[in-house]
mmCIF file with all atom_site columns, C-alpha atoms in Angstrom:
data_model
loop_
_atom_site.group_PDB
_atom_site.id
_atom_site.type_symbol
_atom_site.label_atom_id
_atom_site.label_alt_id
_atom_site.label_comp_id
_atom_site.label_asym_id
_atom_site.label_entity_id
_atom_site.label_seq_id
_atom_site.pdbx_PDB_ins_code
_atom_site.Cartn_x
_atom_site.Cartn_y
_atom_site.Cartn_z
_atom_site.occupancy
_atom_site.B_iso_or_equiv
_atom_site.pdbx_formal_charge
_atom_site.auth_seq_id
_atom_site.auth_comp_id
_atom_site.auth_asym_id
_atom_site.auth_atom_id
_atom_site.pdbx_PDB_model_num
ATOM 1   C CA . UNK A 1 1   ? 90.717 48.870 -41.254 1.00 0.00 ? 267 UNK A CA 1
ATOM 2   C CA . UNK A 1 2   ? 88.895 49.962 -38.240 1.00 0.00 ? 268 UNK A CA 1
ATOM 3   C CA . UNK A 1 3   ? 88.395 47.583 -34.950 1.00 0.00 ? 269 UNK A CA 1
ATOM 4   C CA . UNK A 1 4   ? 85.980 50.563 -33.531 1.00 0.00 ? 270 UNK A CA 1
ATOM 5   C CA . UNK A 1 5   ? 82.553 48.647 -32.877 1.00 0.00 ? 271 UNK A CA 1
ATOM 6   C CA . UNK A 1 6   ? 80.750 51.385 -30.785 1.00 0.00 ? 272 UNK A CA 1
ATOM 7   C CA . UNK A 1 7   ? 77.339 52.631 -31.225 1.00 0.00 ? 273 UNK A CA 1
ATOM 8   C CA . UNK A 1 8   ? 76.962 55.781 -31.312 1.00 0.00 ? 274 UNK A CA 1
ATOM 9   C CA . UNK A 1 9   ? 73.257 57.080 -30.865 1.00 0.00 ? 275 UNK A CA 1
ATOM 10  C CA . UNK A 1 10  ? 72.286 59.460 -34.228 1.00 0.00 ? 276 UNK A CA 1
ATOM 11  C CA . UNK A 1 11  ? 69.588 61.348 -32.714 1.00 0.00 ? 277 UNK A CA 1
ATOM 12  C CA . UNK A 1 12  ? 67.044 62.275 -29.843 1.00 0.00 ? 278 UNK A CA 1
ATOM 13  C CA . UNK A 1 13  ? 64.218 60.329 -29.102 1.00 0.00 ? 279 UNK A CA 1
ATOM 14  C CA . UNK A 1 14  ? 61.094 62.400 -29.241 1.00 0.00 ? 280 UNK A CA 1
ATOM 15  C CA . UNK A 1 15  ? 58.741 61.712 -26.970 1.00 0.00 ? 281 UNK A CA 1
ATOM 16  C CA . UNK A 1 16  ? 55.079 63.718 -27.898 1.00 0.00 ? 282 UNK A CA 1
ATOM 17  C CA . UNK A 1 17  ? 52.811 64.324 -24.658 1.00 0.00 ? 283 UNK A CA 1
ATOM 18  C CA . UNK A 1 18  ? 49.533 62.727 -24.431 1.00 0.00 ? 284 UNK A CA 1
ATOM 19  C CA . UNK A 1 19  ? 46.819 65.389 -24.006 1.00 0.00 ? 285 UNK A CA 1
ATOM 20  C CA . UNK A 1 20  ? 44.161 64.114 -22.331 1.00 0.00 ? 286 UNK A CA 1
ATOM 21  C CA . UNK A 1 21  ? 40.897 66.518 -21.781 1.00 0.00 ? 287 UNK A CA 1
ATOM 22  C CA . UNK A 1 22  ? 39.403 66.386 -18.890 1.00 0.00 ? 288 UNK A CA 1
ATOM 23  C CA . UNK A 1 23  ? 35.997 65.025 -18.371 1.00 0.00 ? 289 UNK A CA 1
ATOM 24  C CA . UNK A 1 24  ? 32.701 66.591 -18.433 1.00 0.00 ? 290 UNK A CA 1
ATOM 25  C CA . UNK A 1 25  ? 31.879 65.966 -14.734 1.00 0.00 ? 291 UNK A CA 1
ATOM 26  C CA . UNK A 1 26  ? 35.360 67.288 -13.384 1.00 0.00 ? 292 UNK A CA 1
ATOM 27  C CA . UNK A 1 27  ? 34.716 70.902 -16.048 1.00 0.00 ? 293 UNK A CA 1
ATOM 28  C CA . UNK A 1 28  ? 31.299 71.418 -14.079 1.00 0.00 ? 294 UNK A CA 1
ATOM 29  C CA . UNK A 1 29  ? 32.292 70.052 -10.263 1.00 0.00 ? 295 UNK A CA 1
ATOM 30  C CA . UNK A 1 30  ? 31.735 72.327 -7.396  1.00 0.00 ? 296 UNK A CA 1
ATOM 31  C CA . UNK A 1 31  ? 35.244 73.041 -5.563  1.00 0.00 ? 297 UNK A CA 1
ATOM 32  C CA . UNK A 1 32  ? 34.308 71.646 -2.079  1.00 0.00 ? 298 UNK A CA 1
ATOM 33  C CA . UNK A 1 33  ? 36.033 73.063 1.353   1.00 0.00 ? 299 UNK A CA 1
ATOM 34  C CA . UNK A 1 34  ? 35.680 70.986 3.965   1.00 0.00 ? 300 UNK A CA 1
ATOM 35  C CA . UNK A 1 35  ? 36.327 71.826 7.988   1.00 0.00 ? 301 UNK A CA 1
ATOM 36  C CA . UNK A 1 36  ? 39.038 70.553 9.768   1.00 0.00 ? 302 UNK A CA 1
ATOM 37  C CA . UNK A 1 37  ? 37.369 67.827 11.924  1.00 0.00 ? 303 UNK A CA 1
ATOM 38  C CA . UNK A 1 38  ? 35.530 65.905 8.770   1.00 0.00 ? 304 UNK A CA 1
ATOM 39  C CA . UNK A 1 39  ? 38.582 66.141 6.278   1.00 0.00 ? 305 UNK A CA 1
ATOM 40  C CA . UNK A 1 40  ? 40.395 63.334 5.666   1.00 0.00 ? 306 UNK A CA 1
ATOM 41  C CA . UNK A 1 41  ? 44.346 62.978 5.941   1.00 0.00 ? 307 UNK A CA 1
ATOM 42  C CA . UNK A 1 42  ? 46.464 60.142 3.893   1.00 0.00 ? 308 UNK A CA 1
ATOM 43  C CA . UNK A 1 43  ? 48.698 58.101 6.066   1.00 0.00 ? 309 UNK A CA 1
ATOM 44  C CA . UNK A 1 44  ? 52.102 56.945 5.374   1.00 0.00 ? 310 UNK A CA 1
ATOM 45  C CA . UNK A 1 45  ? 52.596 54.720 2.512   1.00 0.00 ? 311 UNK A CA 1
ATOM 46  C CA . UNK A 1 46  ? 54.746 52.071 4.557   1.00 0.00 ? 312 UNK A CA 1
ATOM 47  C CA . UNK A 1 47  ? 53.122 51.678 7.972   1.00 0.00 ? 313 UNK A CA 1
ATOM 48  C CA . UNK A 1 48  ? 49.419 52.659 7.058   1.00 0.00 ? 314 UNK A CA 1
ATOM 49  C CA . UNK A 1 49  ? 48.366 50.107 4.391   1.00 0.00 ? 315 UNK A CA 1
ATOM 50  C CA . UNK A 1 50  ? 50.520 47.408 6.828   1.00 0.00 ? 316 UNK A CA 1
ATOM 51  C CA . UNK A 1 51  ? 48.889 48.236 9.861   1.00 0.00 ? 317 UNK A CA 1
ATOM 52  C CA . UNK A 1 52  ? 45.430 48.672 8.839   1.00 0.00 ? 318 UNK A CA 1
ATOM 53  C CA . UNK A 1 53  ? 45.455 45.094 7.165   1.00 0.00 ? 319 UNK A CA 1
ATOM 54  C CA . UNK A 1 54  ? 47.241 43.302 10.212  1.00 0.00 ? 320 UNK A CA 1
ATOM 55  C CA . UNK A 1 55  ? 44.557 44.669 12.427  1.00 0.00 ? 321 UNK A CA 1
ATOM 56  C CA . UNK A 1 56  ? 41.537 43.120 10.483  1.00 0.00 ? 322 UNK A CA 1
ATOM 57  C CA . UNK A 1 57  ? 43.476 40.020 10.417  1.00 0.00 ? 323 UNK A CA 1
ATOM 58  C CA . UNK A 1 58  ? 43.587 39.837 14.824  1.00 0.00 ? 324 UNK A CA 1
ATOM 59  C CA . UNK A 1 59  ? 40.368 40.299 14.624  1.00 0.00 ? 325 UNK A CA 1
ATOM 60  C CA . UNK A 1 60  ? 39.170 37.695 12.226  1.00 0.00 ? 326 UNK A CA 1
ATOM 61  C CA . UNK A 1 61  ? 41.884 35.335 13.614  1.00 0.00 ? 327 UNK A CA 1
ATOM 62  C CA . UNK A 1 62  ? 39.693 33.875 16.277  1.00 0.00 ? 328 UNK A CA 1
ATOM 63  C CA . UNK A 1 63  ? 36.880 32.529 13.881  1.00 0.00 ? 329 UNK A CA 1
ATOM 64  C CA . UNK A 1 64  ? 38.764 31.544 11.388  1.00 0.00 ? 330 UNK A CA 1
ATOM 65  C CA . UNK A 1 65  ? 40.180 27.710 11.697  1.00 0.00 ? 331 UNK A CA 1
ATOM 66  C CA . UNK A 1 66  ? 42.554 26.442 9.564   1.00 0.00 ? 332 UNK A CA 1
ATOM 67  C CA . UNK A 1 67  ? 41.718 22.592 7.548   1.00 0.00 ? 333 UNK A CA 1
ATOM 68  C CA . UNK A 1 68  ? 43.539 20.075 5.235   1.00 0.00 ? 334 UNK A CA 1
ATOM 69  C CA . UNK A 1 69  ? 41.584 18.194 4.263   1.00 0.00 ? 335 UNK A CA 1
ATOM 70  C CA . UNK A 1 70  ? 42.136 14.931 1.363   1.00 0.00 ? 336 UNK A CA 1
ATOM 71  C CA . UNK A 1 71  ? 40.271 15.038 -1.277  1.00 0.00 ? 337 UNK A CA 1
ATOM 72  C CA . UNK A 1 72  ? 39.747 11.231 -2.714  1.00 0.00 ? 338 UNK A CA 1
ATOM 73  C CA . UNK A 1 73  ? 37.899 12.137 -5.883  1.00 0.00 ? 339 UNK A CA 1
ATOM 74  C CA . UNK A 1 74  ? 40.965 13.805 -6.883  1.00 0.00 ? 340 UNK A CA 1
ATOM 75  C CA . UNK A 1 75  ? 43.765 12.248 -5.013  1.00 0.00 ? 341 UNK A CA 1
ATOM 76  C CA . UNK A 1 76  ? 44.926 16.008 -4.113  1.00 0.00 ? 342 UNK A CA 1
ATOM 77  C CA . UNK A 1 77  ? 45.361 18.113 -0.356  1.00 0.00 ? 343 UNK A CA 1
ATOM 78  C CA . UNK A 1 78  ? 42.894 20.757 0.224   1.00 0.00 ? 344 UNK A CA 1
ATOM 79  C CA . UNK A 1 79  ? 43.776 23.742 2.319   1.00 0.00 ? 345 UNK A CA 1
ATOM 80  C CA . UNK A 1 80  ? 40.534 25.178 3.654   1.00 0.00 ? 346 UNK A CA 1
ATOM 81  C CA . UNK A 1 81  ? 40.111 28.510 5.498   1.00 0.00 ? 347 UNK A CA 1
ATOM 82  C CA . UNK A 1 82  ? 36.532 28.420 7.044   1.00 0.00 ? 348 UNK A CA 1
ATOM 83  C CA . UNK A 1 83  ? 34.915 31.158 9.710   1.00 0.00 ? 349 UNK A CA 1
ATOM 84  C CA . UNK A 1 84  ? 33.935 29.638 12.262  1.00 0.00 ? 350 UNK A CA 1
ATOM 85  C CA . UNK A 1 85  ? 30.855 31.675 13.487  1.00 0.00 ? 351 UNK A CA 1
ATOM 86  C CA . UNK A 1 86  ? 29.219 31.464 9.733   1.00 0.00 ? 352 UNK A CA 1
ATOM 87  C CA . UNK A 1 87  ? 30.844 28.167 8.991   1.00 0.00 ? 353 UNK A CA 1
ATOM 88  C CA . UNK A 1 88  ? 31.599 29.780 5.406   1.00 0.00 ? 354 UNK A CA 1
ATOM 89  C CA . UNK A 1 89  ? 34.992 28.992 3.351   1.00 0.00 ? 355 UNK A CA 1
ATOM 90  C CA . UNK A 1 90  ? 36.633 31.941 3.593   1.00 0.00 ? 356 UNK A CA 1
ATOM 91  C CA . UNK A 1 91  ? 39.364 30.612 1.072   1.00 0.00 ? 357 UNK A CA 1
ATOM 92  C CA . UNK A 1 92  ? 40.348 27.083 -0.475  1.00 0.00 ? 358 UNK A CA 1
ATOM 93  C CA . UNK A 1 93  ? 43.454 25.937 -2.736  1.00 0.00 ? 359 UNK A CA 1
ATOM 94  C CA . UNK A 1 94  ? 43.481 24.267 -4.919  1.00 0.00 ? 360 UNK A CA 1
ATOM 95  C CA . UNK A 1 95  ? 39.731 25.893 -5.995  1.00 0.00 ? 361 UNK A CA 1
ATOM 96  C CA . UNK A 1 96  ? 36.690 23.684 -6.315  1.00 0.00 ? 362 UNK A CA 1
ATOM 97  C CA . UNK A 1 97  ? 36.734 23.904 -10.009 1.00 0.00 ? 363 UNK A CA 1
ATOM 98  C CA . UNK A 1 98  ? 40.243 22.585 -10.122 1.00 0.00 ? 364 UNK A CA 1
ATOM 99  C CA . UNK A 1 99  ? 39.296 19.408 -7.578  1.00 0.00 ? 365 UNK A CA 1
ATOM 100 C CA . UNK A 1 100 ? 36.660 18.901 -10.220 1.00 0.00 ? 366 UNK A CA 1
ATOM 101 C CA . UNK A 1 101 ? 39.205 19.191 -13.754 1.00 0.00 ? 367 UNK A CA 1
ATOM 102 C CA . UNK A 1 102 ? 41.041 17.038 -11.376 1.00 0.00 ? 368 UNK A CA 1
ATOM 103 C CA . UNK A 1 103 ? 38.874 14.329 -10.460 1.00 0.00 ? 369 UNK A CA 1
ATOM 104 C CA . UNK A 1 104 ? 37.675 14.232 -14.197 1.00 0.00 ? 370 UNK A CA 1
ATOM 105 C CA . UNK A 1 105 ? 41.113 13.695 -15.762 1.00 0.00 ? 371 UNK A CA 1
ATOM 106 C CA . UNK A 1 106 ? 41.770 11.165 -12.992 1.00 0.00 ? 372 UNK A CA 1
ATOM 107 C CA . UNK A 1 107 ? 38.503 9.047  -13.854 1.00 0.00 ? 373 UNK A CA 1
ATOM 108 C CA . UNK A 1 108 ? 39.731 9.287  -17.606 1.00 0.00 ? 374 UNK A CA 1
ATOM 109 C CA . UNK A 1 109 ? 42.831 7.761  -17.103 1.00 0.00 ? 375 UNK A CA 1
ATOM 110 C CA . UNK A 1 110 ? 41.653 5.034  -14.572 1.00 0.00 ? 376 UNK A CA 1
ATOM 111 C CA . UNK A 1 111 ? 39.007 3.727  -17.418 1.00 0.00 ? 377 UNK A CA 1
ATOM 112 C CA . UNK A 1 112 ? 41.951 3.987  -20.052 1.00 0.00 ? 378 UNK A CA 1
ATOM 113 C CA . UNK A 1 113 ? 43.665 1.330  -17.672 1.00 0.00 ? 379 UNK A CA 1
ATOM 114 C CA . UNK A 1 114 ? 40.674 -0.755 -17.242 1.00 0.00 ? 380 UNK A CA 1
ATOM 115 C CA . UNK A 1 115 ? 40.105 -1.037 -20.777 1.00 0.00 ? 381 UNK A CA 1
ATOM 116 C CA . UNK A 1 116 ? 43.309 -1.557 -21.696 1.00 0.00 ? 382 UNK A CA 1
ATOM 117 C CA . UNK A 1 117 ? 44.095 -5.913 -22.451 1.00 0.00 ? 383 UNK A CA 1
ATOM 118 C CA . UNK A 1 118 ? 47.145 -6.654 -24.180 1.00 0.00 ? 384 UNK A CA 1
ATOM 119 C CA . UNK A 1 119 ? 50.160 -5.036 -25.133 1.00 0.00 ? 385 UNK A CA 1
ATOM 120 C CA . UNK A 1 120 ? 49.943 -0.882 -25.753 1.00 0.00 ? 386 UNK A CA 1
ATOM 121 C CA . UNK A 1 121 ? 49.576 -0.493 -29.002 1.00 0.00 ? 387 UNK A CA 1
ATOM 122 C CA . UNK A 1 122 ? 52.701 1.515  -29.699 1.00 0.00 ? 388 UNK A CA 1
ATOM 123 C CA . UNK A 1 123 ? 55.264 -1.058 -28.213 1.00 0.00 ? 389 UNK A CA 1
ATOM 124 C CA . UNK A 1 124 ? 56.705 -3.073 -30.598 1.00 0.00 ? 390 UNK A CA 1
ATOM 125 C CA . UNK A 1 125 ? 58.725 -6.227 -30.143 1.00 0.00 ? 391 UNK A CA 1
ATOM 126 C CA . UNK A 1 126 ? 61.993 -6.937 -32.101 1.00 0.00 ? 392 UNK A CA 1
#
């Protein structure tokens, strides 16, 4: 009796290439040449994306003011972002439709309580 328990792979795995054609408006596009001065270059993957998007940032940072704001309806913290010059939300958690899911399920359980006399009507005494 054998103890050998390795796998041993029985044959290639075939992969078939996907053929795509191309579409009708890239078979009848004019190739385009462009001068120097009005083509445009990609930057770096690291640094250009980075810097690009920490630059719009300074210069939204000085209208945009940072709240927290509570929420009674439903008993939750609000983080607002609002612009100062438009007085706009620029962003919000948790989202205005889940203070409202919130303050809903919170008004359900309150009236469950209120209505409630007695015992619950699964305890049982023994």
């Amino acid at each position: 009796m054998s103890f050998d328990f390795t796998i041993k792979p029985v044959g290639q795995l075939v992969i078939t290439p996907v053929v795509r054609p191309e579409p009708e408006a890239v078979q009848t596009a004019v190739a385009t040449q462009l001068p120097a001065p009005k083509s445009v270059t990609a930057l770096d993957s690291g640094a250009g994306s980075n810097a690009v998007a920490s630059s719009a940032a300074k210069v939204g940072a000085d209208t945009i003011s940072r709240q927290v704001i509570f929420d009674q309806a439903s008993a939750a913290m609000v983080y607002v972002l609002v612009d100062e010059s438009t007085a706009e939300v620029v962003n919000q958690y948790p989202e205005s439709w889940q203070l409202r899911a919130r303050a809903y399920f919170r008004e359900q359980d309150q009236s469950k309580l209120q209505h409630r006399t007695g015992p619950i009507p699964t305890d049982r005494t023994v």
